[in-house]
CSV table of C-alpha atoms in Angstrom, one decimal:
chain,number,residue,atom,x,y,z
A,75,MET,CA,45.3,37.4,-87.6
A,76,GLU,CA,43.5,36.6,-84.5
A,77,ALA,CA,41.1,34.2,-86.2
A,78,ASN,CA,44.0,32.4,-87.4
A,79,GLN,CA,45.6,32.2,-83.7
A,80,SER,CA,42.0,31.0,-82.9
A,81,VAL,CA,42.1,28.3,-85.2
A,82,LEU,CA,45.9,27.4,-84.1
A,83,ARG,CA,45.0,27.5,-80.5
A,84,GLY,CA,42.0,24.8,-81.2
A,85,GLN,CA,44.5,22.6,-83.0
A,86,ALA,CA,46.7,22.9,-79.8
A,87,GLU,CA,44.0,22.1,-77.6
A,88,ILE,CA,43.1,18.7,-79.3
A,89,TRP,CA,47.1,17.7,-79.5
A,90,LYS,CA,47.0,18.3,-75.7
A,91,TYR,CA,43.9,16.3,-74.7
A,92,MET,CA,45.0,13.6,-77.2
A,93,PHE,CA,48.0,13.2,-75.2
A,94,SER,CA,46.8,14.0,-71.5
A,95,PHE,CA,47.2,10.1,-70.8
A,96,VAL,CA,51.0,11.0,-70.3
A,97,ASP,CA,50.5,13.1,-67.5
A,98,SER,CA,48.9,10.8,-65.8
A,99,MET,CA,51.7,7.9,-66.7
A,100,ALA,CA,54.4,10.4,-65.7
A,101,LEU,CA,52.4,11.1,-62.6
A,102,ARG,CA,52.4,7.4,-61.8
A,103,CYS,CA,56.0,7.0,-62.3
A,104,ALA,CA,56.7,10.2,-59.8
A,105,VAL,CA,54.3,7.8,-57.4
A,106,ASP,CA,55.8,4.8,-58.1
A,107,PHE,CA,59.7,5.9,-57.5
A,108,ARG,CA,58.3,7.9,-54.4
A,109,ILE,CA,60.2,10.8,-55.8
A,110,ALA,CA,58.4,13.3,-53.3
A,111,ASP,CA,59.1,11.6,-50.6
A,112,ILE,CA,62.6,11.4,-51.6
A,113,ILE,CA,62.8,15.0,-51.9
A,114,HIS,CA,60.8,15.8,-48.8
A,115,SER,CA,63.5,13.5,-46.7
A,116,HIS,CA,66.0,15.8,-47.8
A,117,SER,CA,64.4,18.8,-46.5
A,118,GLY,CA,65.1,21.0,-49.6
A,119,PRO,CA,65.4,20.7,-53.5
A,120,ILE,CA,68.2,18.0,-54.7
A,121,THR,CA,69.6,17.0,-58.0
A,122,LEU,CA,68.7,14.0,-60.3
A,123,SER,CA,71.5,11.9,-59.2
A,124,GLN,CA,70.4,12.5,-55.7
A,125,ILE,CA,66.9,11.2,-56.6
A,126,VAL,CA,68.1,8.1,-58.3
A,127,SER,CA,70.8,7.4,-55.5
A,128,SER,CA,67.8,7.1,-53.1
A,129,PHE,CA,66.0,4.4,-54.9
A,130,PRO,CA,66.0,1.1,-53.4
A,131,SER,CA,68.7,-0.6,-54.9
A,132,ASP,CA,67.2,-4.3,-54.5
A,133,ASP,CA,64.2,-3.2,-57.0
A,134,TYR,CA,66.8,-2.7,-59.9
A,135,SER,CA,68.9,-5.3,-61.9
A,136,SER,CA,70.7,-2.4,-63.6
A,137,PRO,CA,71.3,1.1,-62.5
A,138,PRO,CA,68.2,3.4,-63.3
A,139,ASP,CA,68.2,5.3,-66.6
A,140,ILE,CA,68.8,8.8,-65.2
A,141,THR,CA,68.3,10.4,-68.8
A,142,SER,CA,64.7,8.6,-69.1
A,143,LEU,CA,64.2,10.1,-65.7
A,144,ALA,CA,65.2,13.7,-66.5
A,145,ARG,CA,62.7,13.7,-69.6
A,146,ILE,CA,59.9,12.6,-67.2
A,147,MET,CA,60.7,15.3,-64.3
A,148,ARG,CA,60.9,18.2,-67.3
A,149,LEU,CA,57.2,17.4,-68.2
A,150,LEU,CA,56.1,17.3,-64.6
A,151,VAL,CA,57.9,20.3,-63.9
A,152,ARG,CA,56.1,21.7,-66.6
A,153,ARG,CA,53.0,20.7,-65.0
A,154,ASN,CA,53.8,22.3,-61.9
A,155,ILE,CA,54.0,18.9,-60.0
A,156,PHE,CA,57.4,19.7,-59.4
A,157,THR,CA,59.9,22.8,-59.3
A,158,ALA,CA,63.2,22.9,-60.9
A,159,THR,CA,65.7,25.4,-60.1
A,160,ALA,CA,69.3,26.0,-61.8
A,161,HIS,CA,72.2,25.8,-59.4
A,162,HIS,CA,75.9,26.2,-60.0
A,163,SER,CA,78.5,24.3,-57.3
A,164,ASN,CA,81.8,22.9,-57.5
A,165,GLY,CA,82.3,24.4,-61.2
A,166,GLU,CA,79.3,22.3,-62.8
A,167,ASP,CA,75.7,23.4,-63.7
A,168,HIS,CA,73.1,21.6,-61.7
A,169,THR,CA,69.3,21.4,-61.6
A,170,LEU,CA,67.8,21.1,-58.2
A,171,TYR,CA,64.1,19.7,-57.9
A,172,GLY,CA,61.6,20.3,-55.2
A,173,LEU,CA,58.2,19.9,-53.9
A,174,THR,CA,55.0,22.1,-54.8
A,175,ASP,CA,51.7,22.1,-53.3
A,176,SER,CA,50.7,19.6,-55.7
A,177,SER,CA,53.7,16.9,-55.1
A,178,ARG,CA,53.1,17.4,-51.4
A,179,TRP,CA,49.7,15.3,-52.2
A,180,LEU,CA,51.7,12.3,-53.4
A,181,LEU,CA,53.8,11.8,-50.2
A,182,HIS,CA,53.4,7.6,-49.3
A,183,ASP,CA,53.9,8.5,-45.5
A,184,SER,CA,52.0,11.7,-45.0
A,185,GLU,CA,48.5,11.5,-43.3
A,186,LEU,CA,46.6,12.7,-46.3
A,187,SER,CA,47.9,11.2,-49.6
A,188,LEU,CA,46.6,10.8,-53.3
A,189,GLY,CA,49.5,8.7,-54.2
A,190,PRO,CA,47.3,5.4,-53.7
A,191,ILE,CA,44.6,6.2,-55.8
A,192,VAL,CA,47.0,7.5,-58.6
A,193,LEU,CA,48.6,4.0,-58.6
A,194,MET,CA,44.8,2.3,-58.7
A,195,GLN,CA,43.5,4.8,-61.4
A,196,THR,CA,46.6,4.1,-63.5
A,197,GLN,CA,46.8,0.6,-63.4
A,198,SER,CA,46.3,-1.5,-66.2
A,199,TRP,CA,43.1,-3.2,-65.0
A,200,LEU,CA,41.4,0.0,-64.7
A,201,MET,CA,43.1,1.6,-67.9
A,202,ALA,CA,42.2,-1.3,-69.9
A,203,PRO,CA,38.3,-0.8,-70.1
A,204,TRP,CA,38.4,2.9,-71.7
A,205,HIS,CA,39.6,0.8,-75.0
A,206,ARG,CA,35.8,-0.3,-75.0
A,207,PHE,CA,34.3,3.3,-74.5
A,208,SER,CA,33.2,3.9,-77.8
A,209,GLN,CA,32.3,0.2,-78.6
A,210,CYS,CA,29.7,0.6,-75.2
A,211,VAL,CA,28.4,3.8,-76.6
A,212,LYS,CA,27.4,1.9,-79.6
A,213,GLU,CA,26.3,-1.5,-78.2
A,214,GLY,CA,25.5,-0.5,-74.6
A,215,GLY,CA,27.0,-2.5,-71.6
A,216,ILE,CA,29.6,-1.7,-69.4
A,217,ALA,CA,33.4,-1.3,-70.5
A,218,PHE,CA,34.9,-2.9,-67.3
A,219,ASN,CA,32.8,-5.8,-67.7
A,220,LYS,CA,33.2,-6.3,-71.8
A,221,THR,CA,37.0,-6.1,-70.9
A,222,HIS,CA,37.1,-8.6,-67.9
A,223,GLY,CA,33.9,-10.7,-68.5
A,224,ARG,CA,32.9,-9.5,-65.0
A,225,ASP,CA,31.8,-6.4,-63.0
A,226,LEU,CA,34.0,-4.8,-60.9
A,227,TRP,CA,32.7,-6.1,-57.5
A,228,GLN,CA,33.3,-9.8,-58.7
A,229,PHE,CA,36.6,-8.7,-60.1
A,230,MET,CA,37.5,-7.7,-56.7
A,231,SER,CA,36.0,-10.8,-55.0
A,232,GLU,CA,38.0,-13.2,-57.1
A,233,ASN,CA,41.5,-10.8,-57.5
A,234,SER,CA,43.2,-10.3,-53.9
A,235,ASP,CA,46.2,-8.1,-55.6
A,236,PHE,CA,43.1,-6.0,-57.4
A,237,ASN,CA,41.1,-5.9,-54.1
A,238,LYS,CA,43.8,-4.2,-52.1
A,239,LEU,CA,44.8,-2.0,-54.5
A,240,PHE,CA,41.2,-0.6,-54.8
A,241,ASN,CA,41.0,-0.5,-51.2
A,242,ASP,CA,44.1,1.6,-50.7
A,243,GLY,CA,43.0,4.0,-53.3
A,244,MET,CA,39.2,4.2,-51.4
A,245,GLU,CA,41.0,4.4,-48.1
A,246,CYS,CA,43.2,7.6,-49.1
A,247,SER,CA,40.6,9.7,-50.7
A,248,ALA,CA,38.2,8.6,-47.7
A,249,LYS,CA,40.7,10.4,-45.6
A,250,ILE,CA,41.0,13.3,-47.4
A,251,VAL,CA,37.4,14.1,-47.5
A,252,LEU,CA,36.8,12.8,-44.1
A,253,LYS,CA,39.4,15.3,-42.4
A,254,THR,CA,37.4,18.4,-44.3
A,255,ILE,CA,34.2,17.1,-42.9
A,256,ILE,CA,35.5,16.5,-39.0
A,257,SER,CA,37.6,19.7,-38.9
A,258,GLU,CA,34.9,22.2,-40.7
A,259,TYR,CA,31.5,20.3,-40.8
A,260,LYS,CA,31.1,18.4,-37.4
A,261,SER,CA,27.9,19.4,-36.8
A,262,VAL,CA,26.3,17.0,-39.2
A,263,PHE,CA,27.1,14.4,-36.8
A,264,ASP,CA,25.2,15.9,-33.4
A,265,ASN,CA,22.7,13.9,-31.8
A,266,ILE,CA,23.9,10.8,-33.8
A,267,THR,CA,24.9,7.9,-31.4
A,268,SER,CA,25.0,5.0,-34.1
A,269,LEU,CA,26.3,5.2,-37.7
A,270,VAL,CA,26.5,2.8,-40.3
A,271,ASP,CA,28.9,3.3,-43.2
A,272,VAL,CA,27.1,1.2,-46.3
A,273,GLY,CA,29.8,-0.1,-48.6
A,274,GLY,CA,32.4,1.4,-46.1
A,275,GLY,CA,35.2,-0.7,-47.5
A,276,THR,CA,37.9,-1.7,-44.8
A,277,GLY,CA,36.1,0.9,-42.4
A,278,VAL,CA,38.8,3.5,-42.5
A,279,ALA,CA,35.9,6.3,-42.9
A,280,ILE,CA,33.8,5.1,-40.2
A,281,ALA,CA,37.0,4.8,-38.1
A,282,GLU,CA,37.9,8.4,-38.5
A,283,ILE,CA,34.6,9.5,-37.7
A,284,VAL,CA,34.6,7.6,-34.5
A,285,LYS,CA,37.7,8.7,-33.7
A,286,SER,CA,36.6,12.2,-33.6
A,287,CYS,CA,33.3,11.9,-32.3
A,288,PRO,CA,33.6,9.0,-29.7
A,289,HIS,CA,30.2,9.0,-28.4
A,290,ILE,CA,29.1,7.4,-32.0
A,291,HIS,CA,29.1,3.6,-32.2
A,292,GLY,CA,30.3,2.7,-35.8
A,293,ILE,CA,29.3,-0.2,-37.7
A,294,ASN,CA,31.3,-1.0,-40.8
A,295,PHE,CA,29.1,-2.5,-43.6
A,296,ASP,CA,30.3,-4.0,-46.5
A,297,LEU,CA,30.5,-7.5,-48.6
A,298,PRO,CA,32.2,-10.8,-47.2
A,299,HIS,CA,35.3,-10.5,-49.2
A,300,VAL,CA,35.9,-6.8,-48.1
A,301,ILE,CA,35.3,-7.3,-44.7
A,302,ALA,CA,37.8,-10.2,-44.5
A,303,THR,CA,40.7,-7.7,-45.1
A,304,ALA,CA,39.2,-5.1,-42.8
A,305,PRO,CA,41.7,-4.0,-39.7
A,306,VAL,CA,40.4,-3.9,-36.3
A,307,TYR,CA,39.4,0.0,-34.9
A,308,PRO,CA,38.1,1.2,-31.8
A,309,GLY,CA,34.6,1.4,-31.5
A,310,VAL,CA,33.8,0.2,-35.0
A,311,SER,CA,31.8,-3.2,-35.5
A,312,HIS,CA,32.4,-4.8,-39.1
A,313,VAL,CA,29.6,-6.4,-40.4
A,314,GLN,CA,29.1,-8.4,-43.8
A,315,GLY,CA,26.3,-8.5,-45.9
A,316,ASP,CA,24.6,-7.0,-48.9
A,317,MET,CA,22.9,-3.6,-49.0
A,318,PHE,CA,20.7,-4.7,-51.8
A,319,LYS,CA,18.9,-7.3,-49.1
A,320,CYS,CA,19.1,-5.6,-45.2
A,321,ILE,CA,21.2,-3.2,-43.7
A,322,PRO,CA,22.1,-2.8,-40.1
A,323,ARG,CA,19.6,-0.7,-37.9
A,324,ALA,CA,21.2,3.0,-37.0
A,325,ASP,CA,21.6,6.5,-38.3
A,326,VAL,CA,22.8,5.8,-41.8
A,327,TRP,CA,26.0,6.9,-43.7
A,328,ILE,CA,26.1,5.9,-47.6
A,329,MET,CA,28.5,6.2,-50.6
A,330,HIS,CA,27.6,4.7,-53.7
A,331,ASP,CA,28.6,4.3,-57.4
A,332,TRP,CA,25.1,2.6,-58.9
A,333,SER,CA,22.4,3.2,-61.1
A,334,ASP,CA,19.1,4.8,-60.1
A,335,GLU,CA,17.5,2.1,-59.7
A,336,ASP,CA,20.0,0.2,-57.4
A,337,CYS,CA,20.0,3.7,-55.5
A,338,VAL,CA,16.3,3.4,-54.7
A,339,LYS,CA,16.5,-0.2,-53.6
A,340,ILE,CA,19.8,1.2,-51.2
A,341,LEU,CA,17.7,4.4,-50.1
A,342,LYS,CA,14.7,1.9,-49.5
A,343,ASN,CA,16.8,-0.3,-47.1
A,344,CYS,CA,18.6,2.7,-45.3
A,345,LYS,CA,15.1,4.0,-44.6
A,346,LYS,CA,14.1,0.8,-43.2
A,347,ALA,CA,17.1,0.7,-40.9
A,348,MET,CA,16.8,4.0,-39.8
A,349,PRO,CA,15.5,4.9,-36.5
A,350,GLU,CA,11.7,5.7,-36.5
A,351,ARG,CA,12.1,9.2,-35.0
A,352,ASN,CA,15.3,11.7,-35.9
A,353,GLY,CA,16.9,9.3,-38.4
A,354,LYS,CA,19.0,11.0,-40.5
A,355,LEU,CA,21.0,10.0,-44.1
A,356,ILE,CA,24.3,11.4,-44.4
A,357,ILE,CA,25.4,11.0,-48.2
A,358,VAL,CA,29.0,12.2,-49.4
A,359,ASP,CA,29.1,12.3,-53.3
A,360,ALA,CA,29.6,14.7,-56.0
A,361,VAL,CA,26.9,16.9,-56.9
A,362,LEU,CA,27.5,18.1,-60.8
A,363,GLU,CA,27.5,21.5,-62.2
A,364,ALA,CA,28.3,21.6,-65.6
A,365,GLU,CA,28.7,25.0,-65.9
A,366,GLY,CA,30.2,25.3,-62.4
A,367,ASP,CA,33.8,27.1,-61.9
A,368,ASP,CA,34.7,25.5,-58.3
A,369,LEU,CA,38.0,24.1,-58.4
A,370,PHE,CA,36.6,20.7,-58.4
A,371,ASP,CA,33.6,20.7,-61.0
A,372,ASP,CA,36.1,19.9,-64.0
A,373,THR,CA,37.1,16.7,-62.0
A,374,ARG,CA,33.3,15.7,-61.3
A,375,LEU,CA,32.8,15.7,-64.3
A,376,VAL,CA,35.6,13.4,-65.3
A,377,PHE,CA,34.4,10.9,-62.5
A,378,ASP,CA,31.1,10.9,-64.2
A,379,LEU,CA,32.9,9.1,-67.2
A,380,VAL,CA,34.9,7.0,-64.8
A,381,MET,CA,31.7,6.0,-63.5
A,382,LEU,CA,30.2,5.3,-66.6
A,383,VAL,CA,33.3,3.0,-67.8
A,384,HIS,CA,33.6,0.9,-64.8
A,385,CYS,CA,30.2,0.5,-62.5
A,386,PRO,CA,26.8,-0.9,-63.7
A,387,GLY,CA,24.7,2.3,-64.0
A,388,GLY,CA,27.1,4.5,-61.8
A,389,LYS,CA,27.1,8.3,-62.3
A,390,GLU,CA,27.5,11.8,-60.9
A,391,ARG,CA,24.4,13.3,-60.4
A,392,THR,CA,23.1,17.0,-60.2
A,393,LYS,CA,21.0,18.5,-57.7
A,394,ILE,CA,17.8,17.9,-59.8
A,395,GLU,CA,18.9,14.2,-60.2
A,396,TRP,CA,19.4,13.7,-56.5
A,397,GLU,CA,16.4,15.3,-55.2
A,398,LYS,CA,14.7,12.7,-57.6
A,399,LEU,CA,16.2,10.0,-56.3
A,400,LEU,CA,15.9,10.8,-52.9
A,401,LYS,CA,12.1,11.0,-53.0
A,402,GLN,CA,11.8,7.8,-54.6
A,403,GLY,CA,13.6,6.2,-52.0
A,404,GLY,CA,11.6,7.8,-49.2
A,405,PHE,CA,13.4,10.8,-48.5
A,406,SER,CA,11.1,14.0,-49.0
A,407,ARG,CA,13.5,16.7,-47.2
A,408,TYR,CA,17.0,17.3,-48.1
A,409,ASN,CA,20.1,19.9,-47.4
A,410,ILE,CA,23.0,20.0,-49.7
A,411,ILE,CA,26.2,21.5,-48.0
A,412,LYS,CA,29.1,22.3,-50.1
A,413,ILE,CA,32.3,21.8,-48.9
A,414,PRO,CA,36.0,22.5,-50.1
A,415,ALA,CA,36.5,18.8,-51.6
A,416,LEU,CA,35.4,16.8,-54.6
A,417,PRO,CA,32.3,15.5,-53.0
A,418,SER,CA,29.3,17.6,-50.9
A,419,ILE,CA,27.3,16.5,-48.1
A,420,ILE,CA,23.9,15.7,-48.7
A,421,GLU,CA,21.7,15.3,-45.2
A,422,ALA,CA,18.4,13.7,-46.4
A,423,TYR,CA,15.3,13.0,-43.9
A,424,PRO,CA,12.7,10.5,-44.3
A,425,GLN,CA,9.2,11.3,-45.1
């Protein structure tokens, strides 16, 4: 009997993983409709009719299908994204939907929100390459390139809508990580007077650091088409360029999704750009533990496959892989600081 139950559980697991994309798309619906924001604006659980009545009327040529939404919400309640409570009033039974610790991360107007990166990762431009996943295992190559005929970075430079979607997604995740670092690990910025965010996007990360540590002069360094959309931040200079060629001189902060060979080139350029004495490289990136039981260990493994599909040579790395990479790039000493977030902090020092 126990053996039969084990086999049955195995079958159930396959069904669950087969349709896990439905969870992602239901989550996207919640973000698209700003359901968490609507509930939050009422300061408590509300009915489905109240949710629908708060949808912008200009966005719909006909009334929203409340029955379809009810079925989506039923799954999201099952996934603990929202709560559902039975309520009786005026002689009728209603279901009241409320927020959970998960749905609070979907609030658009919150300082810290994962909403933009949910929209980014579930957008068809990034979903389509997954259909080339098996083909890339057989033939090699990058699924994104095979799907769109160019790499991620070129696609961004040619598509302003995708460029904004991508930058919004990166900004929201950077804010969350920076909030943790600045509130609990601010000492990593001690004795730093100038800081370059290499591949810093529109500059939100370096801006948050400079805001908290005003003694630091921040430099946001990225490609021209990215810098062109970057807003002005106090204490931050935007510099356009190519990190494979040259990086502005300063203590350096770097985040990247590149192959080992490309990372070594970037690290060597970082070393050249650093002060001769007391220079420090700060990397904020995942450190994989395949058998780990940290809250984010499972997501780190998933992110490794996201890199495999979207980025040429991109991958998440184990501690041993980071050590090898840093040594090849000219950084013989390093220190990994685990933080309560998806990435870790890696402090590296030149030989």
